[in-house]
């Protein structure tokens, strides 16, 4: 039955500019105009195998074998130019004594277009090869963009890491250089405050007290900076030992006792279970607790309450410092753990402090495999919880 | 428009005025992230704002900037990885312009959001042709003129182009008369 698909003369060349027609002896009797331009020696009639090899599928060089592949995709490789590969299919023609090969150049390398001398007008409108080439080019460009961006990001990251390291080293060096003369300032102002060499006029005594308290504040800041820079530059290493938690906490309470008494604060300690022993850097944990207690004292008004407790459960160890102080708004809480942040600029001026303490606490807790959380609301006090993983428990 | 266009604007500005001026233009245009990705689609408004800011800061009429951009586009797109596709569209001015619409249609098939303009060539003689330019985007007539001038340089073909009639006159598209070869030298 006829399909009724009959082309006008000349239309086949436009629809299939790379086609071939073969007779029973596999002689090329007709070739598409663009194919003839690419292969100047392809001047019908010429033997098929003098100009082409069937690259896929593997079949005999035989008219019947070719027609037997009428439903297969076929790859023909031109002998010259060797770069030209056609993909298409064999199609029997109505008279039964001839067949056509309807195909197009298979090109995935855009450079090959130039080498073969092909332009968009050489392809039939229905041919998708030009679309494929547009897509390939776009993907190649996108990949080039992505690699360029990745290189830029990598360079920026390296620069940032370098800058951070230089900053930390600078801070560590500067802190060390500043601490040495400060010790002299604090030591001698303390001698003056205690009037060791004899009585001083009242105003001089006040000045000496200012020098001493300012010197101490500066030393605290420098120590915090030194700790933070050591942590950030990876130079802070935990010195882990086995330590009993309750005496450690009790020491902390004792150390802040004078400050708490000055503000008539009630400080209670409840650490369970008795004898709870941990593998920790005792100095670092003490630094965390002292910092939290110092904050609690600083931000709790006279006559207030501070509770420090410790407990264990399946999640590990929890150390909690709770106060009845001024508290902070919830939206400020995440910022409190960023270096140089305090709840409020006004608070910072009123209460002093470096704004580094909580950041250091978080880093030290995390170095122990634990974490820190803060819960607070204005006027409702603040509770800071330090968690340590169960692996830290040696006994208890 | 795709990032490629904005990157070409960036390339045009920095090649003549430097990165500092480009940063200034981006700031004035309210473009906070000027790191355009070639195949990412950006609102047309971004490009218009960049051109507007460039016109103001460089004290050059917007039409002149657009024409310079069109001329630069043929050079930039070739160096930005699309040289082979330009070769694919033809190796002489007339073939290239005649194939340009097919190329844009192929591109539009692959990237439906690109919405490229349409070009038709009629009345081809040995030394002139009529170029029809259809675009949904307003105000880009100078870009098309600049692009044709850029193609003249690409194919080392002296040419002249003039707007015969256009959208500004209420026509639905622009029509240019392109004269080339010896006729353009006259």
XYZ file of C-alpha atoms in Angstrom:
582
model
C 0.000 0.000 0.000
C 1.385 3.390 -0.975
C 1.950 5.903 1.822
C 1.095 8.700 -0.578
C 4.229 10.554 0.540
C 5.644 11.708 -2.787
C 8.104 14.572 -2.934
C 8.433 17.127 -5.675
C 11.616 16.980 -7.703
C 14.433 18.693 -5.843
C 12.702 18.534 -2.511
C 14.584 15.394 -1.478
C 17.828 17.364 -1.694
C 16.442 20.027 0.640
C 14.921 17.555 3.088
C 17.871 15.153 3.064
C 20.973 17.102 2.038
C 23.223 14.224 3.178
C 21.303 11.304 1.584
C 22.609 8.470 -0.596
C 20.855 6.181 -3.076
C 22.417 2.729 -3.634
C 21.631 0.084 -6.248
C 21.780 -3.709 -5.771
C 25.544 -3.677 -6.466
C 26.032 -1.086 -3.744
C 26.898 1.580 -6.244
C 26.067 5.103 -5.101
C 23.783 6.414 -7.837
C 22.745 9.609 -6.110
C 24.045 11.757 -3.205
C 22.741 14.812 -1.381
C 24.162 18.182 -2.428
C 25.847 19.045 0.877
C 27.383 15.568 1.088
C 28.773 15.993 -2.435
C 30.275 19.326 -1.376
C 31.942 17.766 1.669
C 33.147 14.774 -0.408
C 34.166 16.165 -3.818
C 35.176 12.694 -5.080
C 31.670 11.379 -4.439
C 30.492 11.758 -8.035
C 27.819 9.104 -8.760
C 27.999 6.449 -9.947
C 30.775 5.346 -7.545
C 31.150 2.216 -5.395
C 29.789 2.685 -1.869
C 32.749 1.016 -0.138
C 35.218 3.242 -1.956
C 33.818 6.196 -0.020
C 32.176 4.805 3.123
C 32.557 2.086 5.756
C 29.665 0.890 7.912
C 30.924 1.554 11.422
C 27.819 0.224 13.210
C 26.136 -2.252 13.184
C 28.582 -4.925 12.092
C 27.062 -6.223 8.839
C 28.170 -7.747 5.554
C 28.739 -5.462 2.586
C 25.610 -6.671 0.865
C 22.387 -5.100 -0.414
C 20.193 -7.622 1.450
C 22.163 -7.232 4.674
C 21.800 -3.462 4.488
C 18.046 -3.725 3.958
C 17.836 -6.196 6.841
C 18.921 -3.305 9.091
C 16.155 -1.019 7.824
C 14.934 -0.480 11.395
C 18.377 0.010 12.941
C 20.381 3.144 13.490
C 23.393 3.018 11.198
C 26.691 4.874 11.417
C 28.578 5.439 8.182
C 32.149 6.708 8.317
C 33.394 8.636 5.296
C 36.831 7.641 4.094
C 37.578 11.283 3.252
C 37.166 13.478 5.216
C 37.735 10.904 7.963
C 36.058 13.167 10.491
C 32.707 12.901 8.736
C 30.381 10.351 10.328
C 26.752 10.060 9.250
C 23.989 8.618 11.400
C 20.792 7.476 9.786
C 18.976 4.464 8.388
C 18.670 2.390 5.225
C 15.282 2.676 3.542
C 14.048 0.407 0.691
C 12.790 2.320 -2.322
C 9.545 1.423 -4.088
C 11.093 -0.252 -7.124
C 12.765 -2.853 -4.857
C 16.068 -2.608 -6.694
C 17.399 0.422 -4.841
C 17.605 1.738 -1.326
C 18.307 5.113 0.216
C 20.433 6.021 3.185
C 18.793 8.943 4.991
C 21.176 10.451 7.468
C 22.853 13.519 8.915
C 26.374 14.257 10.104
C 26.851 13.274 13.705
C 28.701 16.164 15.316
C 29.275 16.805 18.993
C 32.428 18.872 18.648
C 31.690 22.413 17.533
C 35.197 22.805 16.200
C 34.406 20.008 13.731
C 31.749 22.214 12.142
C 34.399 24.700 11.105
C 36.801 21.993 9.938
C 34.080 20.382 7.816
C 32.888 23.768 6.568
C 29.265 23.271 7.616
C 26.889 26.102 8.312
C 23.364 26.138 9.667
C 21.914 26.424 6.155
C 23.397 23.024 5.273
C 21.034 21.265 7.652
C 17.397 20.478 6.913
C 14.918 22.394 9.022
C 13.669 19.186 10.704
C 17.207 18.140 11.638
C 17.899 18.450 15.375
C 21.679 18.375 15.093
C 21.960 22.214 15.130
C 19.762 22.311 18.252
C 22.004 19.733 19.868
C 25.018 21.869 19.039
C 23.395 24.946 20.595
C 22.704 22.904 23.710
C 26.242 21.535 23.840
C 27.661 25.028 23.496
C 25.402 26.369 26.247
C 26.312 23.524 28.589
C 29.983 23.982 27.878
C 29.652 27.689 28.650
C 27.776 26.918 31.872
C 30.481 24.479 32.931
C 33.165 27.058 32.137
C 31.237 29.580 34.244
C 30.908 27.094 37.103
C 34.610 26.230 37.081
C 35.544 29.904 36.965
C 33.251 30.663 39.890
C 34.602 27.668 41.820
C 38.144 28.939 41.242
C 37.165 32.447 42.385
C 35.429 31.080 45.491
C 38.413 28.869 46.285
C 40.783 31.837 45.992
C 38.498 33.973 48.181
C 38.269 31.198 50.780
C 42.067 30.794 50.811
C 42.492 34.550 51.183
C 39.943 34.618 54.021
C 41.642 31.722 55.824
C 45.030 33.405 55.397
C 43.686 36.731 56.664
C 42.044 35.051 59.644
C 45.263 33.245 60.517
C 47.308 36.434 60.237
C 44.733 38.245 62.387
C 44.866 35.529 65.050
C 48.656 35.504 65.063
C 48.708 39.269 65.282
C 46.240 39.223 68.176
C 48.200 36.518 69.984
C 51.458 38.438 69.588
C 49.957 41.775 70.520
C 48.144 40.323 73.505
C 51.362 38.843 74.785
C 53.248 42.109 74.284
C 50.517 44.092 76.041
C 50.147 41.726 78.957
C 53.738 42.059 80.101
C 53.727 45.829 80.830
C 50.175 45.565 82.198
C 51.383 43.241 84.927
C 53.703 46.017 86.078
C 50.862 48.580 85.930
C 48.520 46.364 87.953
C 51.212 45.223 90.396
C 52.494 48.702 91.237
C 49.016 50.265 91.370
C 48.067 47.497 93.803
C 51.062 48.386 95.948
C 49.944 52.023 95.878
C 46.356 51.086 96.679
C 47.585 49.099 99.680
C 49.821 52.076 100.626
C 52.718 49.741 101.217
C 55.254 52.563 101.102
C 53.200 54.833 103.332
C 49.956 56.811 103.288
C 48.905 58.673 100.153
C 46.612 61.662 99.711
C 42.974 60.492 99.279
C 42.723 61.687 95.669
C 45.950 59.861 94.728
C 44.575 56.754 96.380
C 41.431 57.019 94.264
C 43.542 57.465 91.125
C 45.599 54.401 92.036
C 42.383 52.401 92.463
C 41.245 53.579 89.014
C 44.592 52.534 87.550
C 44.312 49.129 89.173
C 40.690 48.446 88.145
C 41.272 49.760 84.628
C 44.409 47.679 84.348
C 42.524 44.575 85.444
C 39.757 45.234 82.930
C 42.337 45.627 80.226
C 44.051 42.409 81.308
C 40.722 40.560 81.177
C 40.153 41.841 77.665
C 43.627 40.835 76.568
C 43.277 37.392 78.113
C 39.959 36.893 76.347
C 41.439 38.093 73.056
C 44.377 35.766 73.523
C 42.080 32.809 74.206
C 39.827 33.569 71.270
C 42.716 34.054 68.869
C 44.289 30.799 70.031
C 40.972 29.003 69.564
C 40.366 30.517 66.112
C 43.876 29.804 64.893
C 43.603 26.199 66.113
C 46.411 26.682 68.617
C 44.260 26.069 71.675
C 44.655 22.456 72.718
C 42.682 20.893 75.556
C 44.763 19.514 78.386
C 42.489 16.707 79.424
C 42.680 15.234 82.908
C 40.283 13.426 85.197
C 38.496 15.910 87.467
C 35.653 15.699 89.951
C 32.954 18.207 88.965
C 31.505 19.214 92.346
C 34.778 20.559 93.852
C 35.541 22.308 90.559
C 32.177 24.104 90.685
C 32.585 24.860 94.357
C 35.948 26.486 93.604
C 34.260 28.683 91.019
C 31.582 29.753 93.517
C 34.276 30.561 96.038
C 36.254 32.616 93.489
C 33.279 34.847 92.711
C 32.105 34.893 96.312
C 33.432 38.376 97.116
C 31.780 39.937 94.054
C 28.480 38.183 94.808
C 28.619 39.271 98.454
C 29.166 42.892 97.420
C 25.804 42.781 95.604
C 24.171 40.688 98.356
C 23.416 37.905 95.857
C 22.384 34.456 97.031
C 24.518 31.835 95.263
C 23.554 28.155 95.591
C 25.285 25.050 94.233
C 23.646 21.686 93.622
C 25.829 19.149 91.783
C 24.666 15.543 91.395
C 25.562 12.771 91.554
C 28.155 13.058 94.268
C 31.582 12.023 93.068
C 30.759 12.732 89.396
C 34.125 12.587 87.677
C 34.783 13.751 84.126
C 37.584 13.622 81.593
C 37.923 17.314 80.757
C 40.280 20.238 80.524
C 39.510 21.371 84.062
C 40.935 24.852 83.477
C 38.724 25.324 80.402
C 35.560 24.113 82.165
C 36.373 26.331 85.115
C 36.851 29.237 82.712
C 33.382 28.571 81.239
C 31.691 28.394 84.656
C 33.538 31.455 85.986
C 32.540 33.388 82.923
C 28.886 32.402 83.301
C 28.924 33.217 87.011
C 30.628 36.521 86.330
C 27.906 37.401 83.777
C 25.192 36.306 86.210
C 26.629 38.539 88.938
C 27.092 41.422 86.524
C 23.535 41.321 85.185
C 21.675 40.543 88.423
C 20.560 43.394 90.601
C 21.399 43.606 94.289
C 19.657 40.973 96.414
C 19.085 38.624 93.493
C 19.641 34.897 93.186
C 22.109 32.717 91.287
C 21.802 28.935 91.079
C 24.463 26.662 89.724
C 23.658 23.013 89.241
C 25.012 19.912 87.557
C 23.266 16.676 86.622
C 23.626 13.686 84.323
C 21.315 11.741 82.055
C 21.574 9.652 78.896
C 22.561 12.755 76.906
C 25.572 13.374 79.162
C 26.348 16.073 81.693
C 24.464 19.316 82.111
C 25.899 22.290 83.970
C 23.376 25.053 84.460
C 23.870 28.617 85.681
C 20.595 30.453 86.292
C 20.102 33.960 87.595
C 17.213 36.251 88.465
C 18.815 39.126 86.564
C 17.690 41.556 83.887
C 17.578 38.964 81.087
C 17.811 39.696 77.342
C 15.239 39.720 74.536
C 14.989 36.410 72.665
C 16.023 37.929 69.336
C 19.323 39.007 70.845
C 20.253 35.516 72.087
C 22.015 34.190 68.924
C 24.107 37.360 68.733
C 25.378 36.924 72.273
C 27.625 34.085 71.137
C 29.263 36.209 68.456
C 32.563 37.838 69.458
C 32.309 41.429 70.724
C 28.516 41.249 71.118
C 26.610 42.131 74.227
C 22.926 42.315 74.782
C 22.773 46.013 74.196
C 25.228 48.834 73.635
C 23.819 50.645 76.693
C 24.348 47.509 78.794
C 27.850 47.244 77.482
C 28.649 50.745 78.703
C 26.883 50.213 82.020
C 28.216 46.777 82.871
C 31.513 46.667 81.008
C 33.007 43.457 79.670
C 34.640 42.443 76.428
C 31.760 40.721 74.723
C 34.072 37.782 74.060
C 33.159 35.619 77.065
C 30.212 33.666 75.650
C 31.978 33.143 72.351
C 34.938 31.639 74.215
C 32.578 29.522 76.360
C 30.854 28.144 73.280
C 34.179 27.316 71.618
C 35.516 25.593 74.731
C 32.299 23.579 75.200
C 32.362 22.546 71.551
C 36.002 21.525 71.821
C 34.803 19.102 74.512
C 32.240 17.713 72.057
C 29.453 19.556 73.831
C 27.533 22.776 73.407
C 26.005 25.735 75.128
C 22.503 27.210 75.110
C 20.995 30.319 76.620
C 17.400 30.932 77.562
C 16.267 34.332 78.702
C 13.599 36.988 78.584
C 13.704 40.619 79.757
C 13.073 40.790 83.507
C 12.838 36.989 83.766
C 16.495 36.172 84.376
C 18.840 34.070 82.292
C 19.680 30.375 82.284
C 22.788 29.155 80.502
C 23.142 25.420 79.965
C 26.441 23.766 79.134
C 26.181 20.204 77.845
C 29.007 17.684 77.725
C 28.666 14.317 75.966
C 28.338 11.052 77.985
C 31.797 9.932 76.809
C 33.191 12.587 79.152
C 31.849 10.749 82.211
C 34.506 8.658 83.923
C 32.584 7.960 87.100
C 29.181 8.896 88.382
C 17.704 38.386 29.340
C 20.342 35.776 29.889
C 23.447 36.649 31.880
C 25.503 36.558 28.695
C 23.981 39.887 27.624
C 24.770 41.576 30.949
C 28.270 40.128 30.860
C 28.710 41.701 27.438
C 27.603 45.074 28.849
C 30.132 44.592 31.653
C 32.851 43.728 29.139
C 32.046 46.779 27.007
C 32.154 49.170 29.973
C 35.272 47.749 31.622
C 37.206 47.559 28.342
C 36.754 51.305 27.894
C 36.313 52.702 31.421
C 37.643 50.102 33.883
C 36.199 48.027 36.708
C 35.774 50.987 39.082
C 33.358 52.686 36.678
C 31.457 49.420 36.250
C 31.102 49.109 40.030
C 29.765 52.655 40.109
C 27.267 51.858 37.323
C 26.070 48.713 39.114
C 25.602 50.668 42.315
C 23.627 53.375 40.542
C 21.554 50.730 38.740
C 20.818 49.027 42.084
C 22.451 45.796 40.918
C 23.781 44.267 44.111
C 25.317 41.135 42.583
C 27.044 41.979 39.300
C 28.514 38.471 38.925
C 26.227 37.402 36.108
C 26.071 33.742 35.093
C 26.016 33.255 31.324
C 23.049 30.919 31.012
C 20.964 32.228 33.907
C 17.934 34.340 33.024
C 17.764 37.802 34.600
C 14.862 40.269 34.383
C 15.150 42.557 31.313
C 14.870 45.434 33.749
C 18.390 44.703 35.054
C 19.889 45.308 31.604
C 17.819 48.442 31.020
C 18.859 49.812 34.418
C 22.534 49.125 33.694
C 22.319 50.912 30.359
C 20.437 53.821 31.972
C 23.025 54.158 34.730
C 25.893 53.910 32.225
C 24.304 56.630 30.106
C 24.018 58.924 33.110
C 27.437 58.269 34.617
C 29.336 58.300 31.317
C 27.317 61.239 30.025
C 26.625 59.392 26.767
C 23.124 59.127 25.201
C 21.515 55.728 25.870
C 21.074 55.148 22.119
C 24.828 55.510 21.590
C 25.521 53.055 24.394
C 23.046 50.584 22.929
C 24.601 50.872 19.479
C 28.093 50.436 20.922
C 26.778 47.411 22.792
C 25.344 45.907 19.582
C 28.681 46.348 17.841
C 30.565 44.925 20.825
C 28.160 41.980 21.057
C 29.465 40.306 17.884
C 33.006 40.495 19.231
C 32.119 39.531 22.802
C 29.856 36.565 22.008
C 32.637 35.135 19.833
C 35.173 35.406 22.654
C 32.706 34.232 25.331
C 32.614 30.710 23.891
C 30.052 31.179 21.141
C 32.533 31.702 18.298
C 31.792 28.325 16.749
C 28.078 29.038 16.701
C 28.759 32.369 14.993
C 30.863 30.532 12.403
C 27.988 28.083 12.066
C 25.626 30.915 11.102
C 27.677 31.802 8.051
C 31.025 33.028 6.801
C 29.900 36.202 5.043
C 27.593 39.079 5.876
C 24.668 38.140 3.646
C 24.654 34.441 4.568
C 25.018 35.303 8.227
C 22.114 37.753 8.238
C 20.008 35.326 6.186
C 20.710 32.477 8.628
C 20.400 34.611 11.770
C 16.702 33.979 12.234
C 17.144 30.202 11.924
C 19.919 30.393 14.487
C 17.759 32.437 16.856
C 14.871 30.008 16.396
C 17.173 27.078 17.228
C 18.371 28.963 20.303
C 14.788 29.782 21.305
C 13.859 26.094 20.996
C 16.653 25.126 23.333
C 16.130 28.033 25.732
C 12.436 28.941 25.656
C 12.876 31.771 28.151
C 15.429 33.572 26.008
C 12.881 35.074 23.608
C 15.431 36.327 21.071
C 14.535 38.857 18.369
C 13.629 37.846 14.830
C 15.448 38.918 11.672
C 14.350 38.573 8.044
C 16.324 39.447 4.961
C 14.625 40.587 1.743
C 15.518 42.469 -1.412
C 19.041 41.083 -1.600
C 21.131 42.579 -4.404
C 24.854 42.514 -5.083
C 25.394 45.522 -2.870
C 22.404 45.888 -0.564
C 19.665 44.158 1.363
C 16.689 45.033 3.496
C 16.867 43.754 7.067
C 13.633 43.371 9.029
C 14.035 43.397 12.802
C 11.236 42.186 15.095
C 11.565 42.461 18.850
C 9.158 42.415 21.767
C 11.609 44.553 23.734
C 11.280 48.302 23.341
C 14.060 50.715 22.509
C 16.641 48.269 21.183
C 16.725 49.474 17.577
C 20.241 50.924 18.059
C 21.427 47.501 19.280
C 20.400 45.899 15.983
C 22.164 48.673 14.024
C 25.317 48.272 16.105
C 25.211 44.508 15.683
C 25.119 44.806 11.891
C 28.070 47.220 12.018
C 29.916 44.691 14.197
C 29.205 41.978 11.634
C 30.658 44.207 8.928
C 33.894 44.275 10.927
C 33.733 40.530 11.602
C 33.488 39.777 7.877
C 35.740 42.689 6.883
C 32.906 44.026 4.766
C 32.497 47.792 4.583
C 28.843 48.648 5.091
C 26.366 51.386 5.774
C 23.091 50.926 7.581
C 20.149 53.252 7.860
C 16.715 52.883 9.429
C 14.225 53.070 6.578
C 11.140 52.845 8.749
C 10.593 51.645 12.250
C 8.567 51.154 15.374
C 9.022 54.801 16.279
C 6.868 55.592 13.206
C 4.121 53.197 14.282
C 5.397 50.317 12.141
C 5.258 46.871 13.787
C 8.974 46.307 13.204
C 12.142 48.082 12.114
C 13.454 47.912 8.559
C 17.054 48.756 7.765
C 18.698 49.245 4.420
C 22.152 47.702 4.553
C 24.556 48.723 1.783
C 27.833 46.841 1.563
C 30.948 46.365 -0.520
C 32.004 49.087 -2.931
C 28.586 50.729 -2.695
C 29.240 51.379 1.001
C 32.492 53.178 0.253
C 30.732 55.684 -1.968
